[in-house]
């Protein structure tokens, strides 16, 4: 129902309720019987429809496939995380080795150079 139909229905209900006490008994009985007939003809409520969020197959093979897919999904999530962690650890180790090599090269250059001892003194 749209808004205008609802407003009309409320107005009719309000008008009938105002004059309810002045209606003759025969009219009241007819209205009551008409209401009972209308209620008996009312459609029964339809059952709820539920949507499935997971694929379901009606065979034992279907459940086996679903179990494998769930493990495949878990592995599909875990593998990139594991690979990413290994890449970061590898990059850290590589950069650490590069830093050690550079420091060793600088130390070797300083130690092999013929500098006077006074150059190493803290002034």
N, CA, C and O atoms as a Tinker XYZ file with bonds, in Angstrom:
   492  protein
     1  N      0.841000   -1.184000    0.000000    73     2
     2  CA     0.000000    0.000000    0.000000    64     1     3
     3  C      0.878000    1.236000    0.000000    63     2     4     5
     4  O      1.919000    1.295000    0.654000    81     3
     5  N      0.418000    2.224000   -0.761000    73     3     6
     6  CA     1.173000    3.472000   -0.739000    64     5     7
     7  C      0.614000    4.391000    0.348000    63     6     8     9
     8  O     -0.323000    4.019000    1.054000    81     7
     9  N      1.167000    5.552000    0.479000    73     7    10
    10  CA     0.833000    6.450000    1.584000    64     9    11
    11  C     -0.612000    6.944000    1.518000    63    10    12    13
    12  O     -1.290000    7.025000    2.542000    81    11
    13  N     -1.071000    7.266000    0.335000    73    11    14
    14  CA    -2.449000    7.782000    0.218000    64    13    15
    15  C     -3.469000    6.703000    0.570000    63    14    16    17
    16  O     -4.493000    7.006000    1.181000    81    15
    17  N     -3.208000    5.450000    0.196000    73    15    18
    18  CA    -4.126000    4.361000    0.562000    64    17    19
    19  C     -4.143000    4.135000    2.069000    63    18    20    21
    20  O     -5.200000    3.907000    2.657000    81    19
    21  N     -2.979000    4.198000    2.685000    73    19    22
    22  CA    -2.923000    4.046000    4.139000    64    21    23
    23  C     -3.660000    5.180000    4.847000    63    22    24    25
    24  O     -4.373000    4.941000    5.821000    81    23
    25  N     -3.495000    6.402000    4.367000    73    23    26
    26  CA    -4.196000    7.541000    4.973000    64    25    27
    27  C     -5.712000    7.377000    4.845000    63    26    28    29
    28  O     -6.453000    7.653000    5.789000    81    27
    29  N     -6.167000    6.926000    3.668000    73    27    30
    30  CA    -7.595000    6.700000    3.474000    64    29    31
    31  C     -8.112000    5.611000    4.428000    63    30    32    33
    32  O     -9.187000    5.750000    5.011000    81    31
    33  N     -7.345000    4.540000    4.579000    73    31    34
    34  CA    -7.757000    3.456000    5.479000    64    33    35
    35  C     -7.821000    3.940000    6.924000    63    34    36    37
    36  O     -8.731000    3.559000    7.660000    81    35
    37  N     -6.885000    4.759000    7.333000    73    35    38
    38  CA    -6.912000    5.300000    8.703000    64    37    39
    39  C     -8.114000    6.216000    8.915000    63    38    40    41
    40  O     -8.738000    6.202000    9.976000    81    39
    41  N     -8.433000    7.013000    7.893000    73    39    42
    42  CA    -9.594000    7.908000    7.998000    64    41    43
    43  C    -10.896000    7.117000    8.101000    63    42    44    45
    44  O    -11.769000    7.456000    8.899000    81    43
    45  N    -11.027000    6.059000    7.291000    73    43    46
    46  CA   -12.237000    5.223000    7.341000    64    45    47
    47  C    -12.348000    4.546000    8.702000    63    46    48    49
    48  O    -13.429000    4.504000    9.288000    81    47
    49  N    -11.236000    4.016000    9.206000    73    47    50
    50  CA   -11.239000    3.358000   10.516000    64    49    51
    51  C    -11.629000    4.334000   11.611000    63    50    52    53
    52  O    -12.403000    4.003000   12.510000    81    51
    53  N    -11.081000    5.550000   11.526000    73    51    54
    54  CA   -11.386000    6.559000   12.536000    64    53    55
    55  C    -12.865000    6.940000   12.486000    63    54    56    57
    56  O    -13.504000    7.086000   13.528000    81    55
    57  N    -13.415000    7.102000   11.269000    73    55    58
    58  CA   -14.832000    7.452000   11.128000    64    57    59
    59  C    -15.721000    6.336000   11.654000    63    58    60    61
    60  O    -16.726000    6.613000   12.308000    81    59
    61  N    -15.378000    5.092000   11.387000    73    59    62
    62  CA   -16.182000    3.972000   11.886000    64    61    63
    63  C    -16.086000    3.867000   13.413000    63    62    64    65
    64  O    -17.080000    3.570000   14.076000    81    63
    65  N    -14.924000    4.104000   13.959000    73    63    66
    66  CA   -14.769000    4.031000   15.408000    64    65    67
    67  C    -15.536000    5.138000   16.120000    63    66    68    69
    68  O    -15.998000    4.935000   17.243000    81    67
    69  N    -15.685000    6.317000   15.488000    73    67    70
    70  CA   -16.439000    7.410000   16.098000    64    69    71
    71  C    -17.919000    7.050000   16.222000    63    70    72    73
    72  O    -18.553000    7.387000   17.222000    81    71
    73  N    -18.459000    6.389000   15.249000    73    71    74
    74  CA   -19.904000    6.080000   15.199000    64    73    75
    75  C    -20.200000    4.657000   15.691000    63    74    76    77
    76  O    -21.320000    4.174000   15.526000    81    75
    77  N    -19.248000    4.005000   16.272000    73    75    78
    78  CA   -19.421000    2.615000   16.683000    64    77    79
    79  C    -20.516000    2.448000   17.723000    63    78    80    81
    80  O    -21.272000    1.477000   17.680000    81    79
    81  N    -20.606000    3.381000   18.650000    73    79    82
    82  CA   -21.610000    3.264000   19.711000    64    81    83
    83  C    -23.022000    3.518000   19.211000    63    82    84    85
    84  O    -23.979000    3.054000   19.831000    81    83
    85  N    -23.182000    4.245000   18.104000    73    83    86
    86  CA   -24.512000    4.580000   17.596000    64    85    87
    87  C    -25.004000    3.605000   16.534000    63    86    88    89
    88  O    -26.131000    3.742000   16.059000    81    87
    89  N    -24.194000    2.629000   16.151000    73    87    90
    90  CA   -24.622000    1.665000   15.129000    64    89    91
    91  C    -25.672000    0.718000   15.709000    63    90    92    93
    92  O    -25.614000    0.359000   16.885000    81    91
    93  N    -26.635000    0.317000   14.871000    73    91    94
    94  CA   -27.632000   -0.659000   15.336000    64    93    95
    95  C    -26.976000   -2.027000   15.553000    63    94    96    97
    96  O    -25.916000   -2.311000   14.994000    81    95
    97  N    -27.609000   -2.863000   16.363000    73    95    98
    98  CA   -27.054000   -4.178000   16.698000    64    97    99
    99  C    -26.947000   -5.065000   15.457000    63    98   100   101
   100  O    -25.992000   -5.833000   15.346000    81    99
   101  N    -27.881000   -4.986000   14.538000    73    99   102
   102  CA   -27.848000   -5.807000   13.329000    64   101   103
   103  C    -26.622000   -5.453000   12.475000    63   102   104   105
   104  O    -25.966000   -6.337000   11.924000    81   103
   105  N    -26.327000   -4.177000   12.375000    73   103   106
   106  CA   -25.168000   -3.740000   11.597000    64   105   107
   107  C    -23.879000   -4.214000   12.253000    63   106   108   109
   108  O    -22.936000   -4.612000   11.569000    81   107
   109  N    -23.841000   -4.169000   13.570000    73   107   110
   110  CA   -22.657000   -4.620000   14.297000    64   109   111
   111  C    -22.437000   -6.112000   14.080000    63   110   112   113
   112  O    -21.302000   -6.555000   13.903000    81   111
   113  N    -23.534000   -6.900000   14.095000    73   111   114
   114  CA   -23.416000   -8.347000   13.860000    64   113   115
   115  C    -22.946000   -8.635000   12.439000    63   114   116   117
   116  O    -22.116000   -9.517000   12.223000    81   115
   117  N    -23.484000   -7.880000   11.455000    73   115   118
   118  CA   -23.054000   -8.077000   10.065000    64   117   119
   119  C    -21.581000   -7.734000    9.892000    63   118   120   121
   120  O    -20.854000   -8.437000    9.190000    81   119
   121  N    -21.144000   -6.664000   10.526000    73   119   122
   122  CA   -19.727000   -6.291000   10.444000    64   121   123
   123  C    -18.841000   -7.360000   11.094000    63   122   124   125
   124  O    -17.770000   -7.677000   10.576000    81   123
   125  N    -19.284000   -7.911000   12.218000    73   123   126
   126  CA   -18.508000   -8.946000   12.894000    64   125   127
   127  C    -18.429000  -10.199000   12.034000    63   126   128   129
   128  O    -17.364000  -10.809000   11.935000    81   127
   129  N    -19.539000  -10.596000   11.407000    73   127   130
   130  CA   -19.503000  -11.790000   10.562000    64   129   131
   131  C    -18.646000  -11.545000    9.314000    63   130   132   133
   132  O    -17.925000  -12.439000    8.871000    81   131
   133  N    -18.725000  -10.341000    8.752000    73   131   134
   134  CA   -17.886000  -10.011000    7.589000    64   133   135
   135  C    -16.403000  -10.054000    7.964000    63   134   136   137
   136  O    -15.562000  -10.498000    7.182000    81   135
   137  N    -16.104000   -9.583000    9.173000    73   135   138
   138  CA   -14.711000   -9.628000    9.628000    64   137   139
   139  C    -14.244000  -11.069000    9.772000    63   138   140   141
   140  O    -13.133000  -11.399000    9.357000    81   139
   141  N    -15.067000  -11.926000   10.349000    73   139   142
   142  CA   -14.709000  -13.334000   10.513000    64   141   143
   143  C    -14.497000  -14.020000    9.161000    63   142   144   145
   144  O    -13.572000  -14.816000    9.002000    81   143
   145  N    -15.358000  -13.707000    8.191000    73   143   146
   146  CA   -15.210000  -14.287000    6.852000    64   145   147
   147  C    -13.905000  -13.819000    6.222000    63   146   148   149
   148  O    -13.187000  -14.611000    5.612000    81   147
   149  N    -13.598000  -12.525000    6.370000    73   147   150
   150  CA   -12.360000  -11.982000    5.799000    64   149   151
   151  C    -11.137000  -12.620000    6.452000    63   150   152   153
   152  O    -10.149000  -12.910000    5.777000    81   151
   153  N    -11.204000  -12.836000    7.759000    73   151   154
   154  CA   -10.078000  -13.466000    8.450000    64   153   155
   155  C     -9.910000  -14.922000    8.036000    63   154   156   157
   156  O     -8.785000  -15.415000    7.966000    81   155
   157  N    -11.011000  -15.617000    7.760000    73   155   158
   158  CA   -10.895000  -17.018000    7.339000    64   157   159
   159  C    -10.316000  -17.126000    5.930000    63   158   160   161
   160  O     -9.672000  -18.122000    5.600000    81   159
   161  N    -10.538000  -16.116000    5.104000    73   159   162
   162  CA   -10.009000  -16.133000    3.733000    64   161   163
   163  C     -8.573000  -15.620000    3.644000    63   162   164   165
   164  O     -7.939000  -15.697000    2.592000    81   163
   165  N     -8.081000  -15.108000    4.741000    73   163   166
   166  CA    -6.730000  -14.555000    4.739000    64   165   167
   167  C     -5.728000  -15.658000    4.427000    63   166   168   169
   168  O     -5.839000  -16.779000    4.924000    81   167
   169  N     -4.762000  -15.324000    3.607000    73   167   170
   170  CA    -3.733000  -16.297000    3.255000    64   169   171
   171  C     -2.875000  -16.604000    4.475000    63   170   172   173
   172  O     -2.568000  -15.732000    5.288000    81   171
   173  N     -2.505000  -17.864000    4.569000    73   171   174
   174  CA    -1.600000  -18.222000    5.656000    64   173   175
   175  C     -0.222000  -17.650000    5.351000    63   174   176   177
   176  O      0.148000  -17.451000    4.194000    81   175
   177  N      0.512000  -17.397000    6.400000    73   175   178
   178  CA     1.825000  -16.801000    6.204000    64   177   179
   179  C      2.744000  -17.803000    5.524000    63   178   180   181
   180  O      2.757000  -18.987000    5.861000    81   179
   181  N      3.513000  -17.307000    4.561000    73   179   182
   182  CA     4.419000  -18.181000    3.837000    64   181   183
   183  C      5.668000  -18.434000    4.678000    63   182   184   185
   184  O      6.076000  -17.564000    5.448000    81   183
   185  N      6.280000  -19.609000    4.544000    73   183   186
   186  CA     7.487000  -19.890000    5.328000    64   185   187
   187  C      8.648000  -19.012000    4.857000    63   186   188   189
   188  O      8.672000  -18.521000    3.728000    81   187
   189  N      9.576000  -18.842000    5.739000    73   187   190
   190  CA    10.758000  -18.049000    5.399000    64   189   191
   191  C     11.622000  -18.802000    4.407000    63   190   192   193
   192  O     11.745000  -20.025000    4.467000    81   191
   193  N     12.209000  -18.063000    3.506000    73   191   194
   194  CA    13.143000  -18.643000    2.556000    64   193   195
   195  C     14.543000  -18.338000    3.038000    63   194   196   197
   196  O     14.863000  -17.188000    3.339000    81   195
   197  N     15.377000  -19.357000    3.114000    73   195   198
   198  CA    16.737000  -19.195000    3.597000    64   197   199
   199  C     17.685000  -19.347000    2.424000    63   198   200   201
   200  O     17.575000  -20.292000    1.643000    81   199
   201  N     18.612000  -18.416000    2.304000    73   199   202
   202  CA    19.615000  -18.500000    1.244000    64   201   203
   203  C     20.838000  -19.221000    1.783000    63   202   204   205
   204  O     21.291000  -18.957000    2.897000    81   203
   205  N     21.362000  -20.126000    0.986000    73   203   206
   206  CA    22.573000  -20.834000    1.364000    64   205   207
   207  C     23.784000  -19.980000    1.022000    63   206   208   209
   208  O     23.873000  -19.412000   -0.066000    81   207
   209  N     24.704000  -19.899000    1.958000    73   207   210
   210  CA    25.903000  -19.112000    1.701000    64   209   211
   211  C     27.070000  -19.996000    1.287000    63   210   212   213
   212  O     28.100000  -19.487000    0.844000    81   211
   213  N     26.929000  -21.312000    1.424000    73   211   214
   214  CA    27.980000  -22.237000    1.024000    64   213   215
   215  C     27.416000  -23.205000   -0.001000    63   214   216   217
   216  O     26.225000  -23.517000   -0.001000    81   215
   217  N     28.276000  -23.660000   -0.851000    73   215   218
   218  CA    27.851000  -24.654000   -1.825000    64   217   219
   219  C     27.638000  -25.982000   -1.110000    63   218   220   221
   220  O     28.447000  -26.381000   -0.273000    81   219
   221  N     26.557000  -26.657000   -1.440000    73   219   222
   222  CA    26.268000  -27.931000   -0.800000    64   221   223
   223  C     25.872000  -28.942000   -1.874000    63   222   224   225
   224  O     24.997000  -28.676000   -2.699000    81   223
   225  N     26.512000  -30.083000   -1.854000    73   223   226
   226  CA    26.180000  -31.154000   -2.780000    64   225   227
   227  C     25.593000  -32.315000   -1.995000    63   226   228   229
   228  O     26.000000  -32.573000   -0.862000    81   227
   229  N     24.642000  -33.012000   -2.590000    73   227   230
   230  CA    23.954000  -34.087000   -1.893000    64   229   231
   231  C     24.618000  -35.426000   -2.166000    63   230   232   233
   232  O     23.956000  -36.369000   -2.600000    81   231
   233  N     25.893000  -35.517000   -1.922000    73   231   234
   234  CA    26.597000  -36.786000   -2.093000    64   233   235
   235  C     27.826000  -36.782000   -1.198000    63   234   236   237
   236  O     28.315000  -35.719000   -0.813000    81   235
   237  N     28.329000  -37.970000   -0.865000    73   235   238
   238  CA    29.539000  -38.005000   -0.039000    64   237   239
   239  C     30.738000  -37.377000   -0.734000    63   238   240   241
   240  O     31.642000  -36.857000   -0.080000    81   239
   241  N     30.740000  -37.428000   -2.063000    73   239   242
   242  CA    31.844000  -36.824000   -2.806000    64   241   243
   243  C     31.822000  -35.312000   -2.620000    63   242   244   245
   244  O     32.874000  -34.677000   -2.548000    81   243
   245  N     30.617000  -34.730000   -2.541000    73   243   246
   246  CA    30.501000  -33.286000   -2.359000    64   245   247
   247  C     31.113000  -32.830000   -1.058000    63   246   248   249
   248  O     31.789000  -31.801000   -1.027000    81   247
   249  N     30.894000  -33.570000    0.030000    73   247   250
   250  CA    31.476000  -33.165000    1.306000    64   249   251
   251  C     32.994000  -33.312000    1.263000    63   250   252   253
   252  O     33.709000  -32.512000    1.866000    81   251
   253  N     33.495000  -34.329000    0.556000    73   251   254
   254  CA    34.947000  -34.494000    0.419000    64   253   255
   255  C     35.544000  -33.310000   -0.333000    63   254   256   257
   256  O     36.596000  -32.789000    0.037000    81   255
   257  N     34.855000  -32.896000   -1.393000    73   255   258
   258  CA    35.336000  -31.742000   -2.165000    64   257   259
   259  C     35.303000  -30.490000   -1.310000    63   258   260   261
   260  O     36.238000  -29.689000   -1.346000    81   259
   261  N     34.220000  -30.308000   -0.529000    73   259   262
   262  CA    34.123000  -29.129000    0.331000    64   261   263
   263  C     35.243000  -29.107000    1.356000    63   262   264   265
   264  O     35.815000  -28.051000    1.626000    81   263
   265  N     35.569000  -30.287000    1.942000    73   263   266
   266  CA    36.649000  -30.336000    2.922000    64   265   267
   267  C     37.977000  -29.975000    2.277000    63   266   268   269
   268  O     38.771000  -29.241000    2.866000    81   267
   269  N     38.228000  -30.480000    1.078000    73   267   270
   270  CA    39.481000  -30.144000    0.402000    64   269   271
   271  C     39.525000  -28.669000    0.053000    63   270   272   273
   272  O     40.581000  -28.043000    0.146000    81   271
   273  N     38.405000  -28.110000   -0.344000    73   271   274
   274  CA    38.392000  -26.688000   -0.671000    64   273   275
   275  C     38.639000  -25.846000    0.562000    63   274   276   277
   276  O     39.291000  -24.805000    0.480000    81   275
   277  N     38.127000  -26.281000    1.706000    73   275   278
   278  CA    38.361000  -25.485000    2.902000    64   277   279
   279  C     39.839000  -25.520000    3.276000    63   278   280   281
   280  O     40.388000  -24.499000    3.689000    81   279
   281  N     40.498000  -26.682000    3.140000    73   279   282
   282  CA    41.934000  -26.756000    3.405000    64   281   283
   283  C     42.708000  -25.963000    2.368000    63   282   284   285
   284  O     43.683000  -25.286000    2.695000    81   283
   285  N     42.271000  -26.046000    1.113000    73   283   286
   286  CA    42.944000  -25.280000    0.064000    64   285   287
   287  C     42.801000  -23.784000    0.335000    63   286   288   289
   288  O     43.734000  -23.016000    0.098000    81   287
   289  N     41.653000  -23.377000    0.821000    73   287   290
   290  CA    41.462000  -21.971000    1.149000    64   289   291
   291  C     42.371000  -21.554000    2.291000    63   290   292   293
   292  O     42.971000  -20.480000    2.251000    81   291
   293  N     42.474000  -22.398000    3.308000    73   291   294
   294  CA    43.346000  -22.085000    4.442000    64   293   295
   295  C     44.799000  -21.996000    4.008000    63   294   296   297
   296  O     45.526000  -21.089000    4.414000    81   295
   297  N     45.215000  -22.946000    3.181000    73   295   298
   298  CA    46.593000  -22.924000    2.688000    64   297   299
   299  C     46.799000  -21.709000    1.785000    63   298   300   301
   300  O     47.858000  -21.083000    1.812000    81   299
   301  N     45.793000  -21.384000    0.996000    73   299   302
   302  CA    45.883000  -20.220000    0.119000    64   301   303
   303  C     46.035000  -18.920000    0.888000    63   302   304   305
   304  O     46.607000  -17.959000    0.373000    81   303
   305  N     45.536000  -18.876000    2.103000    73   303   306
   306  CA    45.713000  -17.684000    2.934000    64   305   307
   307  C     47.045000  -17.734000    3.664000    63   306   308   309
   308  O     47.721000  -16.713000    3.791000    81   307
   309  N     47.432000  -18.916000    4.147000    73   307   310
   310  CA    48.642000  -19.034000    4.968000    64   309   311
   311  C     49.919000  -18.939000    4.131000    63   310   312   313
   312  O     50.914000  -18.381000    4.596000    81   311
   313  N     49.909000  -19.464000    2.927000    73   311   314
   314  CA    51.136000  -19.495000    2.123000    64   313   315
   315  C     51.673000  -18.098000    1.791000    63   314   316   317
   316  O     52.871000  -17.875000    1.963000    81   315
   317  N     50.865000  -17.159000    1.331000    73   315   318
   318  CA    51.425000  -15.831000    1.061000    64   317   319
   319  C     51.995000  -15.163000    2.315000    63   318   320   321
   320  O     52.993000  -14.446000    2.243000    81   319
   321  N     51.361000  -15.398000    3.455000    73   319   322
   322  CA    51.874000  -14.827000    4.702000    64   321   323
   323  C     53.222000  -15.452000    5.037000    63   322   324   325
   324  O     54.160000  -14.745000    5.406000    81   323
   325  N     53.321000  -16.762000    4.913000    73   323   326
   326  CA    54.576000  -17.451000    5.202000    64   325   327
   327  C     55.678000  -17.031000    4.223000    63   326   328   329
   328  O     56.811000  -16.778000    4.634000    81   327
   329  N     55.353000  -16.960000    2.958000    73   327   330
   330  CA    56.338000  -16.549000    1.945000    64   329   331
   331  C     56.779000  -15.111000    2.204000    63   330   332   333
   332  O     57.963000  -14.796000    2.082000    81   331
   333  N     55.852000  -14.251000    2.554000    73   331   334
   334  CA    56.209000  -12.865000    2.860000    64   333   335
   335  C     57.145000  -12.775000    4.049000    63   334   336   337
   336  O     58.108000  -12.007000    4.026000    81   335
   337  N     56.871000  -13.558000    5.099000    73   335   338
   338  CA    57.758000  -13.556000    6.269000    64   337   339
   339  C     59.151000  -14.049000    5.895000    63   338   340   341
   340  O     60.149000  -13.468000    6.323000    81   339
   341  N     59.228000  -15.117000    5.097000    73   339   342
   342  CA    60.535000  -15.627000    4.673000    64   341   343
   343  C     61.292000  -14.613000    3.816000    63   342   344   345
   344  O     62.510000  -14.484000    3.945000    81   343
   345  N     60.597000  -13.904000    2.957000    73   343   346
   346  CA    61.238000  -12.884000    2.126000    64   345   347
   347  C     61.801000  -11.768000    2.999000    63   346   348   349
   348  O     62.918000  -11.303000    2.771000    81   347
   349  N     61.030000  -11.336000    3.999000    73   347   350
   350  CA    61.519000  -10.267000    4.873000    64   349   351
   351  C     62.718000  -10.716000    5.702000    63   350   352   353
   352  O     63.657000   -9.943000    5.891000    81   351
   353  N     62.701000  -11.946000    6.196000    73   351   354
   354  CA    63.855000  -12.461000    6.943000    64   353   355
   355  C     65.066000  -12.551000    6.026000    63   354   356   357
   356  O     66.170000  -12.185000    6.429000    81   355
   357  N     64.882000  -13.025000    4.814000    73   355   358
   358  CA    65.988000  -13.115000    3.853000    64   357   359
   359  C     66.563000  -11.751000    3.515000    63   358   360   361
   360  O     67.780000  -11.585000    3.433000    81   359
   361  N     65.677000  -10.765000    3.316000    73   359   362
   362  CA    66.152000   -9.414000    3.026000    64   361   363
   363  C     66.938000   -8.847000    4.208000    63   362   364   365
   364  O     67.965000   -8.196000    4.017000    81   363
   365  N     66.455000   -9.096000    5.428000    73   363   366
   366  CA    67.165000   -8.613000    6.620000    64   365   367
   367  C     68.555000   -9.230000    6.716000    63   366   368   369
   368  O     69.537000   -8.529000    6.961000    81   367
   369  N     68.635000  -10.547000    6.520000    73   367   370
   370  CA    69.938000  -11.228000    6.591000    64   369   371
   371  C     70.876000  -10.726000    5.505000    63   370   372   373
   372  O     72.060000  -10.515000    5.766000    81   371
   373  N     70.370000  -10.533000    4.296000    73   371   374
   374  CA    71.202000  -10.046000    3.197000    64   373   375
   375  C     71.734000   -8.652000    3.509000    63   374   376   377
   376  O     72.927000   -8.392000    3.354000    81   375
   377  N     70.852000   -7.753000    3.950000    73   375   378
   378  CA    71.293000   -6.390000    4.268000    64   377   379
   379  C     72.290000   -6.389000    5.426000    63   378   380   381
   380  O     73.216000   -5.578000    5.447000    81   379
   381  N     72.107000   -7.281000    6.374000    73   379   382
   382  CA    73.047000   -7.382000    7.491000    64   381   383
   383  C     74.427000   -7.826000    6.988000    63   382   384   385
   384  O     75.448000   -7.291000    7.418000    81   383
   385  N     74.451000   -8.795000    6.088000    73   383   386
   386  CA    75.730000   -9.243000    5.532000    64   385   387
   387  C     76.399000   -8.135000    4.717000    63   386   388   389
   388  O     77.618000   -7.974000    4.782000    81   387
   389  N     75.617000   -7.370000    3.951000    73   387   390
   390  CA    76.172000   -6.260000    3.174000    64   389   391
   391  C     76.762000   -5.215000    4.109000    63   390   392   393
   392  O     77.852000   -4.699000    3.863000    81   391
   393  N     76.031000   -4.899000    5.200000    73   391   394
   394  CA    76.524000   -3.918000    6.159000    64   393   395
   395  C     77.814000   -4.392000    6.829000    63   394   396   397
   396  O     78.729000   -3.593000    7.030000    81   395
   397  N     77.902000   -5.669000    7.175000    73   395   398
   398  CA    79.114000   -6.227000    7.785000    64   397   399
   399  C     80.276000   -6.161000    6.802000    63   398   400   401
   400  O     81.395000   -5.819000    7.185000    81   399
   401  N     80.016000   -6.487000    5.526000    73   399   402
   402  CA    81.080000   -6.443000    4.518000    64   401   403
   403  C     81.585000   -5.019000    4.312000    63   402   404   405
   404  O     82.792000   -4.802000    4.199000    81   403
   405  N     80.679000   -4.049000    4.263000    73   403   406
   406  CA    81.098000   -2.659000    4.098000    64   405   407
   407  C     81.920000   -2.184000    5.289000    63   406   408   409
   408  O     82.937000   -1.512000    5.116000    81   407
   409  N     81.484000   -2.531000    6.499000    73   407   410
   410  CA    82.227000   -2.133000    7.699000    64   409   411
   411  C     83.604000   -2.791000    7.724000    63   410   412   413
   412  O     84.589000   -2.151000    8.094000    81   411
   413  N     83.679000   -4.057000    7.336000    73   411   414
   414  CA    84.972000   -4.758000    7.293000    64   413   415
   415  C     85.888000   -4.130000    6.257000    63   414   416   417
   416  O     87.094000   -4.026000    6.479000    81   415
   417  N     85.331000   -3.713000    5.130000    73   415   418
   418  CA    86.142000   -3.069000    4.093000    64   417   419
   419  C     86.702000   -1.740000    4.596000    63   418   420   421
   420  O     87.869000   -1.424000    4.359000    81   419
   421  N     85.878000   -0.972000    5.282000    73   419   422
   422  CA    86.350000    0.304000    5.835000    64   421   423
   423  C     87.428000    0.054000    6.886000    63   422   424   425
   424  O     88.456000    0.731000    6.895000    81   423
   425  N     87.198000   -0.915000    7.771000    73   423   426
   426  CA    88.193000   -1.236000    8.802000    64   425   427
   427  C     89.510000   -1.691000    8.171000    63   426   428   429
   428  O     90.584000   -1.301000    8.629000    81   427
   429  N     89.433000   -2.500000    7.141000    73   427   430
   430  CA    90.647000   -2.983000    6.480000    64   429   431
   431  C     91.393000   -1.828000    5.829000    63   430   432   433
   432  O     92.622000   -1.781000    5.884000    81   431
   433  N     90.671000   -0.897000    5.215000    73   431   434
   434  CA    91.312000    0.252000    4.581000    64   433   435
   435  C     91.981000    1.136000    5.620000    63   434   436   437
   436  O     93.084000    1.635000    5.397000    81   435
   437  N     91.320000    1.333000    6.751000    73   435   438
   438  CA    91.898000    2.173000    7.794000    64   437   439
   439  C     93.113000    1.490000    8.398000    63   438   440   441
   440  O     94.126000    2.142000    8.649000    81   439
   441  N     93.027000    0.196000    8.634000    73   439   442
   442  CA    94.133000   -0.517000    9.271000    64   441   443
   443  C     95.327000   -0.706000    8.332000    63   442   444   445
   444  O     96.466000   -0.754000    8.795000    81   443
   445  N     95.093000   -0.813000    7.049000    73   443   446
   446  CA    96.205000   -1.026000    6.129000    64   445   447
   447  C     96.873000    0.272000    5.714000    63   446   448   449
   448  O     97.964000    0.250000    5.144000    81   447
   449  N     96.260000    1.361000    5.980000    73   447   450
   450  CA    96.829000    2.646000    5.593000    64   449   451
   451  C     97.951000    3.032000    6.550000    63   450   452   453
   452  O     97.913000    2.692000    7.733000    81   451
   453  N     98.940000    3.736000    6.037000    73   451   454
   454  CA   100.073000    4.163000    6.853000    64   453   455
   455  C     99.775000    5.535000    7.446000    63   454   456   457
   456  O    100.240000    6.562000    6.952000    81   455
   457  N     99.012000    5.522000    8.485000    73   455   458
   458  CA    98.698000    6.757000    9.180000    64   457   459
   459  C     99.510000    6.815000   10.469000    63   458   460   461
   460  O     99.790000    5.786000   11.083000    81   459
   461  N     99.881000    8.016000   10.868000    73   459   462
   462  CA   100.583000    8.111000   12.145000    64   461   463
   463  C     99.613000    7.835000   13.292000    63   462   464   465
   464  O     98.406000    8.023000   13.140000    81   463
   465  N    100.114000    7.406000   14.398000    73   463   466
   466  CA    99.288000    7.106000   15.560000    64   465   467
   467  C     98.568000    8.343000   16.070000    63   466   468   469
   468  O     97.508000    8.227000   16.685000    81   467
   469  N     99.105000    9.488000   15.834000    73   467   470
   470  CA    98.452000   10.716000   16.299000    64   469   471
   471  C     97.137000   10.965000   15.564000    63   470   472   473
   472  O     96.285000   11.694000   16.073000    81   471
   473  N     96.948000   10.377000   14.375000    73   471   474
   474  CA    95.688000   10.546000   13.622000    64   473   475
   475  C     94.533000    9.823000   14.316000    63   474   476   477
   476  O     93.373000   10.203000   14.157000    81   475
   477  N     94.848000    8.800000   15.072000    73   475   478
   478  CA    93.809000    8.035000   15.766000    64   477   479
   479  C     93.493000    8.603000   17.146000    63   478   480   481
   480  O     92.542000    8.171000   17.797000    81   479
   481  N     94.285000    9.567000   17.586000    73   479   482
   482  CA    94.082000   10.143000   18.912000    64   481   483
   483  C     92.853000   11.045000   18.892000    63   482   484   485
   484  O     92.601000   11.768000   17.928000    81   483
   485  N     92.125000   10.982000   19.948000    73   483   486
   486  CA    90.929000   11.808000   20.072000    64   485   487
   487  C     91.349000   13.184000   20.582000    63   486   488   489
   488  O     91.854000   13.321000   21.696000    81   487
   489  N     91.134000   14.180000   19.764000    73   487   490
   490  CA    91.598000   15.495000   20.195000    64   489   491
   491  C     90.488000   16.258000   20.885000    63   490   492
   492  O     90.695000   17.392000   21.319000    81   491
